[in-house]
Amino acid sequence: AQKITQTQPGMFVQEKEAVTLDCTYDTSDQSYGLFWYKQPSSGEMIFLIYQGSYDEQNATEGRYSLNFQKARKSANLVISASQLGDSAMYFCAMREGSFQKLVFGTGTRLLVSP
Amino acid sequence: DAGVIQSPRHEVTEMGQEVTLRCKPISGHNSLFWYRQTMMRGLELLIYFNNNVPIDDSGMPEDRFSAKMPNASFSTLKIQPSEPRDSAVYFCASSFAWGIGYNEQFFGPGTRLTVL
């Protein structure tokens, strides 16, 4: 079974609008962490936001927020007020238990149009 | 502060040749990760080290791949002999791991390997 599932291969959004990128995960661990990374066309991986399984509040970092629904095992990324520079691939990833390794989803390509 | 440094940034080689990719993690980080990214398989972890010791190498594809971390500031990923299917972008990442919790991994710029 896939540990991380990103069902949207591509998403389109207009500048200044909000967009939600979906991520569901599969784990039997009680302790885990969820990450979102951005990969622009230049290729580097940029960390955006983290949510721990025990965190009560949804994580927020500037225009990024994580809609964490533990019972549904989803960790959707919300980007508010999209900008042209947000066009990139977005990867959801999970770390389980005390292991340091990250398992990545297949990514969602976001295109922001003027 | 310098981020994770990888070299070379691009490597083109012929099938059968030995390839060595290099990584310098962020100073003070105690965990280092090697990932491979391809269109077919996405981002997959090859191996990771904690305090210079290999912890999980289950993602290493086969014996042609080997990785070392002789000290806290340097790691290599070697492919010998290389094959066309090894063509990919190889990322090195590092983090400061203090147990269960938030351990953001910082990625290097990647090495784009092409095996002809």
Coordinates of C-alpha atoms in Angstrom, one line a residue:
Chain A
A1 CA 0.0 0.0 0.0
Q2 CA 1.1 3.5 -0.7
K3 CA 2.3 5.3 2.4
I4 CA 1.6 8.7 0.9
T5 CA -1.0 9.4 -1.8
Q6 CA -1.3 12.5 -3.8
T7 CA -4.2 12.1 -6.1
Q8 CA -3.9 15.3 -8.1
P9 CA -1.2 15.1 -10.8
G10 CA -1.8 18.7 -11.7
M11 CA -3.7 21.7 -10.4
F12 CA -4.4 25.1 -11.9
V13 CA -5.1 28.2 -9.9
Q14 CA -5.4 31.9 -10.7
E15 CA -3.1 34.4 -9.1
K16 CA -4.3 35.6 -5.7
E17 CA -6.7 32.7 -5.2
A18 CA -6.3 30.0 -2.7
V19 CA -5.6 26.4 -3.6
T20 CA -5.6 23.1 -1.7
L21 CA -3.3 20.2 -2.6
D22 CA -4.4 16.9 -1.3
C23 CA -2.3 14.4 0.6
T24 CA -3.5 11.2 2.4
Y25 CA -1.2 8.9 4.3
D26 CA -1.2 5.4 5.7
T27 CA 0.5 4.5 8.9
S28 CA -0.2 2.4 12.0
D29 CA 2.3 4.4 14.1
Q30 CA 0.9 6.9 16.7
S31 CA 4.0 9.1 16.3
Y32 CA 4.7 10.4 12.9
G33 CA 5.4 13.7 11.0
L34 CA 4.1 15.1 7.8
F35 CA 6.1 17.4 5.6
W36 CA 5.5 19.4 2.5
Y37 CA 8.2 20.3 0.1
K38 CA 8.2 22.5 -3.0
Q39 CA 10.3 21.7 -6.1
P40 CA 10.5 24.6 -8.6
S41 CA 11.6 24.0 -12.2
S42 CA 15.2 24.7 -11.1
G43 CA 15.1 21.4 -9.2
E44 CA 15.9 22.1 -5.6
M45 CA 13.7 20.8 -2.8
I46 CA 12.4 23.5 -0.5
F47 CA 10.9 22.7 2.8
L48 CA 7.5 24.4 3.4
I49 CA 5.7 23.1 6.5
Y50 CA 5.6 20.4 9.1
Q51 CA 2.9 18.8 11.1
G52 CA 3.5 16.4 14.0
S53 CA 0.9 13.7 14.7
Y54 CA 0.5 15.0 18.3
D55 CA 0.2 18.6 17.3
E56 CA -3.2 19.9 18.3
Q57 CA -3.2 22.9 16.0
N58 CA -2.9 23.0 12.2
A59 CA 0.6 24.1 11.2
T60 CA 0.9 27.5 9.5
E61 CA 3.9 29.2 7.8
G62 CA 3.1 32.5 6.1
R63 CA 0.8 31.7 3.2
Y64 CA 1.0 28.0 3.8
S65 CA -1.2 26.1 6.1
L66 CA -1.7 22.4 6.7
N67 CA -5.2 21.1 7.0
F68 CA -4.5 18.1 9.3
Q69 CA -7.4 15.7 9.7
K70 CA -6.0 12.8 11.7
A71 CA -9.1 10.6 11.7
R72 CA -9.2 10.8 7.9
K73 CA -5.4 10.5 7.6
S74 CA -5.2 13.6 5.5
A75 CA -2.7 16.4 5.5
N76 CA -3.7 18.8 2.8
L77 CA -1.6 21.9 2.0
V78 CA -3.4 25.1 1.6
I79 CA -1.7 28.0 -0.2
S80 CA -3.5 31.3 0.2
A81 CA -3.2 34.2 -2.2
S82 CA -1.3 32.2 -4.9
Q83 CA 1.6 33.9 -6.6
L84 CA 3.2 33.2 -10.0
G85 CA 6.3 32.0 -8.1
D86 CA 4.2 29.2 -6.5
S87 CA 4.2 27.3 -9.8
A88 CA 6.1 24.2 -9.0
M89 CA 5.9 20.5 -8.0
Y90 CA 4.7 20.0 -4.4
F91 CA 5.5 16.8 -2.5
C92 CA 3.9 15.5 0.6
A93 CA 6.1 13.3 2.8
M94 CA 5.9 11.3 6.0
R95 CA 8.3 10.2 8.7
E96 CA 7.2 7.3 10.9
G97 CA 8.0 6.8 14.5
S98 CA 11.6 7.3 15.5
F99 CA 12.9 6.6 12.0
Q100 CA 14.4 9.6 10.2
K101 CA 13.6 8.5 6.7
L102 CA 11.0 10.3 4.7
V103 CA 8.6 8.6 2.3
F104 CA 7.4 10.9 -0.5
G105 CA 4.3 11.0 -2.5
T106 CA 4.3 11.3 -6.3
G107 CA 3.8 15.0 -6.2
T108 CA 1.3 17.6 -7.6
R109 CA 2.3 20.1 -10.2
L110 CA 0.7 23.4 -9.5
L111 CA 0.4 26.1 -12.2
V112 CA -0.5 29.6 -11.2
S113 CA -1.9 31.7 -14.0
P114 CA -2.0 35.5 -14.2
Chain B
D1 CA 25.4 29.8 6.1
A2 CA 26.2 27.2 3.5
G3 CA 23.5 24.7 2.7
V4 CA 24.1 21.1 1.7
I5 CA 26.7 21.0 -1.0
Q6 CA 26.8 18.4 -3.8
S7 CA 29.2 17.8 -6.5
P8 CA 29.3 17.5 -9.4
R9 CA 26.0 19.2 -10.3
H10 CA 25.9 17.4 -13.6
E11 CA 27.6 14.2 -14.7
V12 CA 27.5 12.5 -18.0
T13 CA 29.3 9.2 -18.3
E14 CA 29.3 6.0 -20.4
M15 CA 27.8 2.7 -19.3
G16 CA 30.3 0.7 -17.3
Q17 CA 32.1 3.6 -15.9
E18 CA 32.4 4.3 -12.2
V19 CA 30.6 7.4 -10.9
T20 CA 31.2 9.1 -7.6
L21 CA 28.8 11.6 -6.2
R22 CA 29.8 13.8 -3.3
C23 CA 28.0 15.5 -0.5
K24 CA 28.9 17.9 2.3
P25 CA 26.1 18.2 4.9
I26 CA 25.3 21.3 6.8
S27 CA 27.7 21.8 9.7
G28 CA 26.3 20.4 12.9
H29 CA 23.8 18.1 11.3
N30 CA 24.1 14.4 12.4
S31 CA 21.9 12.7 9.8
L32 CA 22.5 12.4 6.1
F33 CA 20.3 11.0 3.4
W34 CA 20.8 10.0 -0.2
Y35 CA 17.7 10.2 -2.5
R36 CA 17.2 9.4 -6.1
Q37 CA 14.5 11.1 -8.2
T38 CA 13.2 9.7 -11.5
M39 CA 10.1 10.2 -13.5
M40 CA 9.1 6.5 -13.1
R41 CA 9.8 6.0 -9.4
G42 CA 9.6 9.5 -8.0
L43 CA 11.7 10.4 -5.0
E44 CA 13.1 7.4 -3.2
L45 CA 15.4 7.1 -0.3
L46 CA 18.6 5.1 -1.0
I47 CA 20.4 5.2 2.3
Y48 CA 20.7 7.3 5.4
F49 CA 23.4 7.7 8.0
N50 CA 23.1 8.8 11.6
N51 CA 26.3 10.0 13.3
N52 CA 28.2 8.6 10.3
V53 CA 26.8 5.1 10.7
P54 CA 24.5 3.7 8.0
I55 CA 21.1 3.1 9.5
D56 CA 19.0 2.0 6.6
D57 CA 20.3 1.0 3.2
S58 CA 17.2 -0.9 2.1
G59 CA 16.7 1.5 -0.7
M60 CA 20.0 0.8 -2.3
P61 CA 19.1 -0.8 -5.6
E62 CA 21.8 -3.4 -5.9
D63 CA 25.5 -4.1 -5.2
R64 CA 26.6 -1.7 -7.8
F65 CA 25.7 1.1 -5.4
S66 CA 27.7 1.9 -2.3
A67 CA 27.7 4.8 0.1
K68 CA 30.2 5.9 2.7
M69 CA 30.4 8.6 5.3
P70 CA 34.0 8.7 6.6
N71 CA 33.3 11.8 8.7
A72 CA 30.6 14.2 9.7
S73 CA 31.3 16.5 6.9
F74 CA 31.5 14.3 3.9
S75 CA 29.7 11.5 2.2
T76 CA 30.0 9.7 -1.2
L77 CA 27.6 7.6 -3.3
K78 CA 29.4 5.4 -5.7
I79 CA 28.0 3.5 -8.7
Q80 CA 30.2 0.9 -10.2
P81 CA 29.6 -0.1 -13.0
S82 CA 27.0 2.5 -14.0
E83 CA 24.1 1.6 -16.3
P84 CA 21.7 3.8 -18.3
R85 CA 18.9 3.0 -15.9
D86 CA 20.9 4.8 -13.2
S87 CA 20.2 8.1 -14.9
A88 CA 18.4 10.3 -12.4
V89 CA 18.8 13.2 -10.1
Y90 CA 20.5 12.3 -6.9
F91 CA 19.9 14.4 -3.9
C92 CA 21.7 14.6 -0.6
A93 CA 19.9 15.9 2.4
S94 CA 20.9 16.5 6.0
S95 CA 19.2 17.1 9.3
F96 CA 19.8 17.4 13.0
A97 CA 18.0 14.4 14.4
W98 CA 17.2 14.6 18.1
G99 CA 14.8 11.7 18.3
I100 CA 11.1 11.7 17.7
G101 CA 10.0 15.0 16.5
Y102 CA 10.5 17.7 14.0
N103 CA 13.6 16.9 12.0
E104 CA 13.4 19.0 8.8
Q105 CA 15.7 17.7 6.1
F106 CA 17.6 20.3 4.1
F107 CA 18.3 19.2 0.5
G108 CA 21.2 19.9 -1.6
P109 CA 20.8 21.1 -5.2
G110 CA 21.1 17.6 -6.6
T111 CA 23.4 15.9 -9.1
R112 CA 21.9 15.2 -12.5
L113 CA 23.5 11.9 -13.7
T114 CA 23.2 10.8 -17.3
V115 CA 24.6 7.4 -18.2
L116 CA 24.9 6.8 -21.9

